[in-house]
Amino acid sequence: MNRRPTLLAALALTATAALTLSACGGSGSDEGSTKDKDSDKIAGADTSGEKSAPPSESAPATEGRPKIELPPDLSYTFDWSKTGDKEKDAILADSEQSIKAVHLAMANQDALDAAYLYYHEGEAAAGAEKFIQAYVKEEARVTGAYRYYKASVNVSDDNSGSLVYCEDQGKAYDMFLKDEKVNKTPVTKNSYVLYNTRLQKNDKGVWVVTKLLSQRGSDRCQPSA
C-alpha cells in the first residue's frame, strides 16, 4: 500500500493487485482495467474536511456497526459534500467507514478484523485480506494524513452503486511497529490515486464494497498548478 517502491510495496504487490486492480474511468466504469504499475496504499476516511471523528459521530446510525477507533497519528479529510440524495449520501458515509476499517485492521495486525469484513464482501474482501496480511507479516501499518476528493457517486435500481474518488497520499507513510520507524517518501505524481468502487446494499442496509479498482498517478487526481 505504499505510494512509492519500498520494502513493503515489494512484499505487498501481489496481494495489493487483487484489491487495487488498476484502471478506472471518471464515469465510474470498471472496464478497461490494466495491471497496476505501483499499487501499495489503501485509503482512510472521515467527513467534510475534518479529522477522524468517533464512530458515534461519523458512522451512519445502524445497529451492530463495528466501532472504528484509529491511532491518533492517522487523520482523514473528506473534501466531498452531501448530495441531498439519501442513498448516495449513504454510499459516501459507508465508504468512509470501509476505508478506515482497512487501516484499523492494519493497526490491529489482524487480516480477519471484523470491521473491514463488515464493509467488504466478495472480491473486495478477499483482496483486502491479502493486502492487510502483507502488512501483518512485516509488522507494519500506515500513518499520517489522507485526503479524499472529487467524488462521483451513482445508484442503480437493483441496490447497487458506484463511487469514484481521488486519494491524496502525499502525507501518508508506512510505519514499522517494532521501532515505530516511519518510511517517509517524497511526493510524486503517483501520490495521487483514482479509485473506482462497486458497492451493494446488503440486508442490513449497509453499502458494502464488492469490487475496488485503482489508477495510480491519474491525471484526474493531480493537484492544480
Coordinates of N, CA and C in Angstrom, one line a residue:
M1 N 0.8 -1.2 0.0 CA 0.0 0.0 0.0 C 0.8 1.3 0.0
N2 N 2.1 1.2 -0.2 CA 3.0 2.3 -0.3 C 2.7 3.1 -1.6
R3 N 3.0 4.4 -1.6 CA 2.9 5.1 -2.8 C 4.1 4.9 -3.7
R4 N 5.3 4.8 -3.2 CA 6.5 4.6 -4.0 C 7.1 3.2 -3.6
P5 N 8.0 2.7 -4.5 CA 8.6 1.4 -4.2 C 9.4 1.4 -2.9
T6 N 9.0 0.5 -2.0 CA 9.7 0.3 -0.7 C 9.7 -1.2 -0.4
L7 N 10.2 -1.6 0.7 CA 10.2 -3.0 1.1 C 8.8 -3.5 1.1
L8 N 7.9 -2.8 1.8 CA 6.5 -3.3 1.9 C 5.8 -3.3 0.6
A9 N 6.1 -2.3 -0.3 CA 5.5 -2.3 -1.6 C 5.8 -3.6 -2.4
A10 N 7.1 -4.0 -2.3 CA 7.6 -5.2 -3.0 C 6.9 -6.4 -2.4
L11 N 6.8 -6.5 -1.1 CA 6.2 -7.6 -0.5 C 4.7 -7.7 -0.7
A12 N 4.1 -6.5 -0.7 CA 2.6 -6.5 -0.8 C 2.1 -6.4 -2.2
L13 N 2.9 -6.3 -3.2 CA 2.5 -6.0 -4.6 C 1.5 -7.1 -5.1
T14 N 1.8 -8.3 -4.9 CA 0.9 -9.4 -5.3 C -0.5 -9.3 -4.6
A15 N -0.4 -9.1 -3.3 CA -1.7 -9.1 -2.5 C -2.5 -7.8 -2.9
T16 N -1.8 -6.7 -3.1 CA -2.5 -5.5 -3.4 C -3.1 -5.5 -4.8
A17 N -2.5 -6.2 -5.7 CA -3.1 -6.3 -7.1 C -4.5 -6.8 -7.1
A18 N -4.8 -7.7 -6.1 CA -6.2 -8.2 -6.0 C -7.2 -7.2 -5.6
L19 N -6.7 -6.2 -4.8 CA -7.6 -5.2 -4.3 C -7.6 -3.9 -5.2
T20 N -6.4 -3.5 -5.6 CA -6.4 -2.3 -6.4 C -5.9 -2.7 -7.8
L21 N -6.9 -3.1 -8.6 CA -6.6 -3.8 -9.9 C -6.1 -2.8 -11.0
S22 N -6.1 -1.5 -10.7 CA -5.6 -0.5 -11.6 C -6.4 -0.4 -12.9
A23 N -6.9 0.8 -13.0 CA -7.7 1.3 -14.2 C -9.1 1.7 -13.6
C24 N -9.6 2.7 -14.1 CA -10.9 3.2 -13.8 C -11.1 4.4 -14.6
G25 N -12.4 4.6 -15.0 CA -12.7 5.8 -15.7 C -13.4 6.8 -14.8
G26 N -13.4 8.1 -15.2 CA -14.1 9.1 -14.4 C -15.6 8.9 -14.3
S27 N -16.1 8.0 -15.2 CA -17.6 7.8 -15.2 C -18.0 6.8 -14.2
G28 N -17.1 6.2 -13.5 CA -17.4 5.1 -12.5 C -17.4 3.7 -13.1
S29 N -17.0 3.6 -14.4 CA -16.9 2.3 -15.0 C -15.7 1.6 -14.6
D30 N -15.7 0.3 -14.5 CA -14.6 -0.5 -14.1 C -14.0 -1.3 -15.3
E31 N -14.4 -0.9 -16.5 CA -14.0 -1.6 -17.7 C -12.6 -1.1 -18.1
G32 N -11.9 -1.9 -18.9 CA -10.6 -1.5 -19.4 C -9.5 -1.5 -18.4
S33 N -9.6 -2.3 -17.4 CA -8.5 -2.3 -16.4 C -7.2 -2.9 -16.9
T34 N -6.1 -2.3 -16.4 CA -4.8 -2.8 -16.8 C -4.0 -3.1 -15.5
K35 N -2.9 -3.8 -15.6 CA -2.2 -4.2 -14.4 C -1.6 -3.0 -13.7
D36 N -1.7 -2.9 -12.4 CA -1.3 -1.8 -11.6 C 0.2 -1.7 -11.7
K37 N 0.8 -0.5 -12.0 CA 2.2 -0.4 -12.0 C 2.8 -0.1 -10.7
D38 N 2.1 0.5 -9.8 CA 2.7 0.9 -8.5 C 1.6 0.9 -7.4
S39 N 1.0 -0.3 -7.2 CA -0.1 -0.4 -6.2 C 0.6 -0.6 -4.8
D40 N 0.1 0.1 -3.8 CA 0.6 -0.1 -2.5 C -0.2 0.4 -1.3
K41 N -0.7 1.6 -1.4 CA -1.5 2.0 -0.2 C -3.0 2.0 -0.4
I42 N -3.7 1.8 0.6 CA -5.2 1.9 0.5 C -5.6 3.3 1.0
A43 N -6.8 3.4 1.6 CA -7.3 4.7 1.9 C -7.6 4.9 3.4
G44 N -8.2 6.0 3.7 CA -8.6 6.3 5.1 C -9.9 7.2 5.0
A45 N -10.5 7.6 6.1 CA -11.7 8.4 6.0 C -12.3 9.2 7.1
D46 N -13.1 10.2 6.8 CA -13.9 10.9 7.7 C -14.8 11.9 6.9
T47 N -15.4 12.9 7.5 CA -16.3 13.8 6.7 C -15.9 15.2 6.6
S48 N -16.3 15.8 5.5 CA -16.2 17.3 5.3 C -15.0 18.0 5.7
G49 N -13.8 17.4 5.4 CA -12.6 18.1 5.6 C -12.1 18.1 7.1
E50 N -12.7 17.3 8.0 CA -12.4 17.3 9.3 C -11.6 16.1 9.7
K51 N -10.8 16.1 10.8 CA -10.1 14.9 11.2 C -11.1 13.8 11.6
S52 N -10.6 12.6 11.7 CA -11.5 11.5 12.1 C -12.2 11.7 13.3
A53 N -13.6 11.6 13.3 CA -14.4 11.7 14.4 C -14.7 10.3 15.0
P54 N -15.1 10.3 16.3 CA -15.5 9.0 16.9 C -16.6 8.4 16.1
P55 N -16.7 7.0 16.1 CA -17.7 6.3 15.3 C -19.1 6.8 15.5
S56 N -19.4 7.2 16.8 CA -20.8 7.6 17.1 C -21.1 8.9 16.4
E57 N -20.1 9.7 16.0 CA -20.4 11.0 15.3 C -20.3 10.9 13.8
S58 N -19.5 9.9 13.3 CA -19.2 9.9 11.9 C -19.9 8.7 11.2
A59 N -20.2 7.6 11.9 CA -20.8 6.5 11.2 C -22.3 6.6 11.2
P60 N -22.9 6.1 10.1 CA -24.3 6.1 10.0 C -24.9 5.3 11.1
A61 N -26.1 5.7 11.6 CA -26.8 5.1 12.7 C -27.4 3.8 12.4
T62 N -26.7 2.7 12.4 CA -27.2 1.4 12.1 C -26.7 0.5 13.2
E63 N -27.6 -0.3 13.8 CA -27.3 -1.1 15.0 C -26.3 -2.2 14.5
G64 N -25.3 -2.5 15.3 CA -24.4 -3.6 15.0 C -23.2 -3.2 14.2
R65 N -23.1 -1.9 13.9 CA -21.9 -1.5 13.2 C -20.6 -1.6 14.1
P66 N -19.5 -2.0 13.5 CA -18.3 -2.1 14.3 C -17.8 -0.8 14.7
K67 N -17.1 -0.7 15.9 CA -16.5 0.5 16.4 C -15.2 0.7 15.7
I68 N -14.9 1.8 15.1 CA -13.7 2.1 14.4 C -12.9 3.2 15.1
E69 N -11.9 2.9 15.9 CA -11.1 3.8 16.6 C -9.7 3.6 16.2
L70 N -9.2 4.6 15.4 CA -7.9 4.5 14.8 C -6.8 5.2 15.7
P71 N -5.5 4.9 15.5 CA -4.4 5.5 16.2 C -4.5 7.1 16.0
P72 N -4.1 7.9 17.0 CA -4.1 9.3 16.8 C -3.2 9.9 15.8
D73 N -2.2 9.1 15.3 CA -1.3 9.6 14.3 C -1.9 9.5 12.9
L74 N -3.1 8.9 12.7 CA -3.8 8.8 11.5 C -4.9 9.9 11.4
S75 N -5.0 10.6 10.3 CA -6.1 11.6 10.2 C -6.6 11.5 8.7
Y76 N -7.9 11.9 8.6 CA -8.6 11.8 7.3 C -9.4 13.1 7.0
T77 N -9.3 13.5 5.8 CA -10.1 14.7 5.3 C -10.9 14.2 4.1
F78 N -12.2 14.5 4.1 CA -13.1 14.2 3.0 C -13.6 15.5 2.4
D79 N -13.0 15.9 1.3 CA -13.5 17.0 0.6 C -14.6 16.7 -0.4
W80 N -15.6 16.1 0.2 CA -16.8 15.8 -0.7 C -18.0 16.2 0.2
S81 N -19.0 16.8 -0.5 CA -20.2 17.2 0.2 C -21.4 16.3 0.0
K82 N -22.3 16.4 0.9 CA -23.5 15.6 0.8 C -24.3 16.0 -0.5
T83 N -24.9 15.0 -1.1 CA -25.6 15.2 -2.4 C -27.1 15.6 -2.2
G84 N -27.6 15.3 -1.0 CA -29.0 15.5 -0.8 C -29.9 14.3 -1.1
D85 N -29.3 13.3 -1.8 CA -29.9 12.1 -2.1 C -29.6 11.1 -1.0
K86 N -30.6 10.5 -0.4 CA -30.4 9.6 0.8 C -29.4 8.4 0.5
E87 N -29.6 7.7 -0.6 CA -28.8 6.6 -0.9 C -27.4 7.0 -1.3
K88 N -27.3 8.0 -2.1 CA -25.9 8.5 -2.5 C -25.1 8.9 -1.3
D89 N -25.8 9.6 -0.3 CA -25.1 10.1 0.9 C -24.7 8.9 1.8
A90 N -25.6 7.8 1.7 CA -25.3 6.6 2.5 C -24.1 5.9 1.9
I91 N -23.9 5.9 0.6 CA -22.7 5.3 0.0 C -21.5 6.1 0.4
L92 N -21.5 7.4 0.4 CA -20.4 8.2 0.8 C -20.0 7.9 2.2
A93 N -21.0 7.9 3.1 CA -20.7 7.6 4.6 C -20.2 6.2 4.8
D94 N -20.8 5.2 4.2 CA -20.3 3.8 4.4 C -18.9 3.6 3.7
S95 N -18.7 4.3 2.6 CA -17.4 4.2 2.0 C -16.3 4.8 2.9
E96 N -16.6 5.9 3.6 CA -15.6 6.4 4.5 C -15.3 5.4 5.6
Q97 N -16.3 4.7 6.1 CA -16.0 3.7 7.1 C -15.3 2.5 6.6
S98 N -15.5 2.1 5.4 CA -14.8 1.0 4.8 C -13.4 1.3 4.6
I99 N -13.0 2.5 4.3 CA -11.6 2.9 4.1 C -10.9 2.9 5.5
K100 N -11.5 3.5 6.5 CA -10.9 3.5 7.8 C -10.8 2.1 8.4
A101 N -11.8 1.2 8.0 CA -11.8 -0.2 8.6 C -10.6 -1.0 8.1
V102 N -10.1 -0.7 6.9 CA -8.9 -1.4 6.4 C -7.7 -0.9 7.2
H103 N -7.6 0.3 7.4 CA -6.5 0.9 8.2 C -6.5 0.4 9.7
L104 N -7.7 0.2 10.2 CA -7.9 -0.4 11.5 C -7.3 -1.8 11.6
A105 N -7.6 -2.6 10.6 CA -7.1 -4.0 10.5 C -5.6 -4.0 10.5
M106 N -5.0 -3.0 9.8 CA -3.5 -2.9 9.9 C -3.0 -2.6 11.3
A107 N -3.7 -1.6 11.9 CA -3.3 -1.2 13.2 C -3.5 -2.3 14.2
N108 N -4.5 -3.1 14.0 CA -4.8 -4.3 14.9 C -4.0 -5.5 14.5
Q109 N -3.3 -5.4 13.4 CA -2.5 -6.5 12.9 C -3.3 -7.8 12.8
D110 N -4.5 -7.6 12.2 CA -5.4 -8.7 12.1 C -6.0 -8.7 10.7
A111 N -5.6 -9.7 9.8 CA -6.1 -9.8 8.5 C -7.5 -10.3 8.4
L112 N -8.1 -10.6 9.5 CA -9.5 -11.0 9.5 C -10.3 -10.1 10.5
D113 N -9.9 -8.9 10.6 CA -10.5 -8.0 11.5 C -12.0 -7.8 11.1
A114 N -12.9 -7.7 12.1 CA -14.3 -7.7 11.9 C -14.8 -6.5 11.2
A115 N -14.1 -5.3 11.5 CA -14.6 -4.1 10.9 C -14.5 -4.0 9.4
Y116 N -13.4 -4.4 8.8 CA -13.3 -4.3 7.4 C -14.2 -5.4 6.7
L117 N -14.3 -6.5 7.3 CA -15.2 -7.6 6.8 C -16.7 -7.1 6.8
Y118 N -17.0 -6.2 7.7 CA -18.4 -5.7 7.8 C -18.7 -4.8 6.5
Y119 N -17.6 -4.2 6.0 CA -17.8 -3.2 4.9 C -17.3 -3.8 3.6
H120 N -16.8 -5.0 3.5 CA -16.3 -5.6 2.3 C -16.9 -7.0 2.1
E121 N -17.2 -7.3 0.9 CA -17.6 -8.6 0.5 C -17.0 -9.1 -0.8
G122 N -17.0 -10.4 -1.0 CA -16.6 -11.0 -2.3 C -15.2 -10.7 -2.6
E123 N -15.0 -10.2 -3.9 CA -13.7 -10.0 -4.4 C -13.0 -8.9 -3.6
A124 N -13.7 -7.9 -3.2 CA -13.0 -6.8 -2.4 C -12.5 -7.3 -1.1
A125 N -13.3 -8.1 -0.4 CA -12.9 -8.7 0.9 C -11.7 -9.6 0.8
A126 N -11.7 -10.4 -0.3 CA -10.5 -11.3 -0.5 C -9.3 -10.5 -0.8
G127 N -9.4 -9.5 -1.6 CA -8.2 -8.7 -1.9 C -7.7 -7.9 -0.7
A128 N -8.7 -7.4 0.1 CA -8.3 -6.7 1.3 C -7.6 -7.6 2.3
E129 N -8.0 -8.8 2.5 CA -7.4 -9.7 3.4 C -5.9 -10.0 3.0
K130 N -5.7 -10.2 1.7 CA -4.3 -10.5 1.3 C -3.4 -9.2 1.5
F131 N -4.0 -8.1 1.2 CA -3.3 -6.8 1.3 C -2.9 -6.6 2.8
I132 N -3.9 -6.7 3.7 CA -3.6 -6.5 5.1 C -2.6 -7.5 5.7
Q133 N -2.7 -8.7 5.2 CA -1.8 -9.8 5.7 C -0.4 -9.5 5.4
A134 N -0.1 -8.8 4.2 CA 1.2 -8.4 3.9 C 1.8 -7.5 4.9
Y135 N 1.0 -6.6 5.4 CA 1.4 -5.6 6.5 C 1.6 -6.4 7.8
V136 N 0.7 -7.3 8.1 CA 0.8 -8.0 9.3 C 2.1 -8.8 9.4
K137 N 2.4 -9.4 8.2 CA 3.7 -10.2 8.2 C 4.9 -9.4 8.5
E138 N 4.9 -8.1 8.0 CA 6.0 -7.2 8.2 C 5.9 -6.4 9.5
E139 N 4.8 -6.6 10.3 CA 4.6 -5.9 11.5 C 4.6 -4.4 11.2
A140 N 3.8 -4.0 10.3 CA 3.7 -2.6 9.9 C 2.3 -2.1 9.6
R141 N 2.1 -0.8 9.6 CA 0.8 -0.2 9.3 C 1.1 1.1 8.6
V142 N 0.0 1.9 8.3 CA 0.1 3.2 7.7 C 0.0 4.3 8.8
T143 N 0.6 5.4 8.5 CA 0.5 6.6 9.4 C 0.4 7.8 8.6
G144 N 0.0 9.0 9.2 CA 0.0 10.2 8.5 C -1.4 10.7 8.2
A145 N -1.5 11.5 7.1 CA -2.8 12.2 6.8 C -3.2 11.8 5.4
Y146 N -4.5 11.4 5.2 CA -5.1 11.1 3.9 C -6.1 12.1 3.6
R147 N -6.2 12.5 2.3 CA -7.3 13.4 1.8 C -8.0 12.7 0.7
Y148 N -9.4 12.9 0.6 CA -10.2 12.3 -0.4 C -11.0 13.4 -1.0
Y149 N -11.2 13.4 -2.4 CA -11.8 14.5 -3.1 C -12.3 14.0 -4.5
K150 N -13.0 14.9 -5.2 CA -13.5 14.6 -6.5 C -14.3 13.4 -6.5
A151 N -15.3 13.3 -5.6 CA -16.2 12.1 -5.6 C -17.3 12.2 -6.6
S152 N -17.6 11.0 -7.2 CA -18.7 10.9 -8.1 C -19.4 9.6 -7.8
V153 N -20.7 9.7 -7.3 CA -21.4 8.6 -6.8 C -22.7 8.4 -7.6
N154 N -23.0 7.1 -7.9 CA -24.2 6.7 -8.6 C -24.9 5.5 -8.0
V155 N -26.2 5.5 -8.1 CA -27.0 4.4 -7.5 C -27.9 3.8 -8.6
S156 N -28.0 2.5 -8.6 CA -28.9 1.8 -9.6 C -30.1 1.2 -8.9
D157 N -31.1 0.8 -9.7 CA -32.4 0.4 -9.1 C -32.3 -1.0 -8.4
D158 N -31.2 -1.7 -8.7 CA -31.0 -3.0 -8.1 C -30.2 -3.0 -6.8
N159 N -30.2 -1.9 -6.1 CA -29.5 -1.7 -4.8 C -28.0 -1.9 -5.0
S160 N -27.5 -1.5 -6.2 CA -26.1 -1.5 -6.4 C -25.7 0.0 -6.7
G161 N -24.4 0.3 -6.5 CA -23.9 1.6 -6.7 C -22.5 1.7 -7.1
S162 N -22.0 2.8 -7.3 CA -20.6 3.0 -7.6 C -20.1 4.3 -7.0
L163 N -18.8 4.4 -6.7 CA -18.2 5.6 -6.2 C -16.8 5.7 -6.7
V164 N -16.6 6.8 -7.4 CA -15.3 7.1 -8.0 C -14.7 8.3 -7.2
Y165 N -13.5 8.2 -6.8 CA -12.9 9.3 -6.0 C -11.4 9.3 -6.1
C166 N -10.8 10.5 -5.6 CA -9.4 10.6 -5.6 C -8.8 10.5 -4.2
E167 N -7.6 10.1 -4.1 CA -6.9 10.0 -2.8 C -5.6 10.7 -2.9
D168 N -5.3 11.5 -1.9 CA -4.0 12.2 -1.8 C -3.2 11.5 -0.7
Q169 N -2.1 10.8 -1.1 CA -1.3 10.1 -0.2 C 0.0 10.8 0.1
G170 N 0.1 12.1 -0.2 CA 1.3 12.9 -0.1 C 1.8 13.0 1.3
K171 N 1.0 12.9 2.3 CA 1.4 13.0 3.7 C 1.1 11.7 4.5
A172 N 1.0 10.6 3.8 CA 0.8 9.3 4.4 C 1.9 8.3 4.1
Y173 N 2.3 7.5 5.1 CA 3.5 6.7 5.0 C 3.3 5.4 5.7
D174 N 4.3 4.5 5.5 CA 4.3 3.2 6.2 C 5.1 3.4 7.5
M175 N 4.7 2.7 8.5 CA 5.4 2.7 9.7 C 5.6 1.3 10.2
F176 N 6.9 0.9 10.6 CA 7.2 -0.4 11.2 C 6.9 -0.3 12.7
L177 N 6.1 -1.3 13.2 CA 5.7 -1.2 14.6 C 6.7 -1.5 15.6
K178 N 7.7 -2.3 15.3 CA 8.7 -2.7 16.2 C 9.5 -1.5 16.8
D179 N 9.9 -0.6 15.9 CA 10.7 0.6 16.3 C 10.0 1.9 16.0
E180 N 8.7 1.8 15.5 CA 7.9 2.9 15.0 C 8.7 3.8 14.0
K181 N 9.5 3.1 13.2 CA 10.2 3.8 12.2 C 9.2 4.2 11.0
V182 N 9.2 5.4 10.6 CA 8.3 5.9 9.5 C 9.1 6.0 8.2
N183 N 8.6 5.4 7.2 CA 9.3 5.5 5.9 C 8.8 6.6 5.1
K184 N 9.3 7.8 5.3 CA 8.9 9.0 4.6 C 9.5 9.0 3.2
T185 N 8.6 9.3 2.3 CA 9.0 9.3 0.9 C 8.5 10.6 0.2
P186 N 9.2 11.1 -0.8 CA 8.8 12.3 -1.5 C 7.5 12.2 -2.2
V187 N 6.8 13.3 -2.4 CA 5.6 13.4 -3.1 C 5.9 13.4 -4.6
T188 N 5.2 12.5 -5.3 CA 5.3 12.4 -6.8 C 3.9 12.4 -7.4
K189 N 3.9 12.2 -8.7 CA 2.6 12.1 -9.4 C 1.9 10.9 -8.9
N190 N 2.6 9.9 -8.5 CA 2.0 8.6 -8.0 C 1.4 8.7 -6.6
S191 N 1.6 9.9 -6.0 CA 1.0 10.1 -4.7 C -0.5 10.3 -4.8
Y192 N -1.0 10.4 -6.0 CA -2.4 10.7 -6.2 C -3.1 9.5 -6.9
V193 N -4.1 9.0 -6.3 CA -4.7 7.8 -6.8 C -6.2 7.9 -7.1
L194 N -6.6 7.4 -8.2 CA -8.0 7.4 -8.6 C -8.6 6.0 -8.2
Y195 N -9.7 6.0 -7.4 CA -10.4 4.7 -7.1 C -11.7 4.6 -7.7
N196 N -12.1 3.4 -8.1 CA -13.4 3.1 -8.6 C -13.9 1.9 -7.8
T197 N -15.0 2.2 -7.0 CA -15.5 1.1 -6.2 C -16.9 0.7 -6.7
R198 N -17.2 -0.6 -6.6 CA -18.6 -1.1 -6.8 C -19.1 -1.5 -5.4
L199 N -20.4 -1.1 -5.2 CA -21.0 -1.4 -3.9 C -22.3 -2.0 -4.1
Q200 N -22.8 -2.8 -3.0 CA -24.1 -3.4 -3.0 C -24.7 -3.1 -1.6
K201 N -26.0 -2.8 -1.6 CA -26.7 -2.5 -0.4 C -27.1 -3.9 0.2
N202 N -26.6 -4.3 1.4 CA -27.0 -5.6 1.9 C -28.3 -5.6 2.7
D203 N -28.6 -6.7 3.3 CA -29.9 -6.8 4.0 C -29.9 -6.0 5.3
K204 N -28.8 -5.5 5.7 CA -28.7 -4.6 6.9 C -28.8 -3.2 6.5
G205 N -28.9 -2.9 5.2 CA -29.0 -1.5 4.8 C -27.6 -0.9 4.7
V206 N -26.5 -1.7 4.7 CA -25.2 -1.2 4.6 C -24.7 -1.3 3.2
W207 N -24.1 -0.2 2.7 CA -23.4 -0.3 1.3 C -22.0 -0.8 1.5
V208 N -21.9 -2.1 1.1 CA -20.6 -2.8 1.2 C -19.9 -2.8 -0.1
V209 N -18.5 -2.7 0.0 CA -17.7 -2.7 -1.2 C -17.5 -4.1 -1.7
T210 N -17.8 -4.3 -3.0 CA -17.7 -5.7 -3.6 C -16.6 -5.7 -4.6
K211 N -16.2 -4.6 -5.1 CA -15.1 -4.5 -6.1 C -14.4 -3.2 -6.0
L212 N -13.0 -3.2 -6.1 CA -12.3 -1.9 -6.0 C -11.2 -1.9 -7.0
L213 N -11.1 -0.9 -7.8 CA -10.1 -0.7 -8.9 C -9.4 0.6 -8.6
S214 N -8.1 0.7 -9.1 CA -7.4 2.0 -8.8 C -6.5 2.3 -10.0
Q215 N -6.2 3.6 -10.1 CA -5.2 4.0 -11.1 C -4.3 5.0 -10.4
R216 N -3.1 4.6 -10.2 CA -2.1 5.5 -9.5 C -1.5 6.5 -10.5
G217 N -1.4 7.7 -10.1 CA -0.9 8.8 -10.9 C -1.9 9.3 -11.9
S218 N -3.2 9.1 -11.6 CA -4.2 9.5 -12.5 C -4.2 11.0 -12.8
D219 N -4.3 11.5 -14.0 CA -4.3 12.9 -14.3 C -5.5 13.6 -13.6
R220 N -6.6 12.9 -13.5 CA -7.8 13.5 -12.9 C -7.5 13.9 -11.4
C221 N -6.6 13.2 -10.8 CA -6.4 13.5 -9.3 C -5.2 14.4 -9.0
Q222 N -4.5 14.8 -10.0 CA -3.3 15.7 -9.8 C -3.8 17.1 -9.3
P223 N -3.0 17.6 -8.4 CA -3.3 19.0 -7.9 C -3.2 20.0 -8.9
S224 N -4.0 21.1 -8.8 CA -3.9 22.2 -9.8 C -2.6 22.9 -9.7
A225 N -2.1 23.3 -10.8 CA -0.8 24.0 -10.9 C -0.9 25.4 -10.2

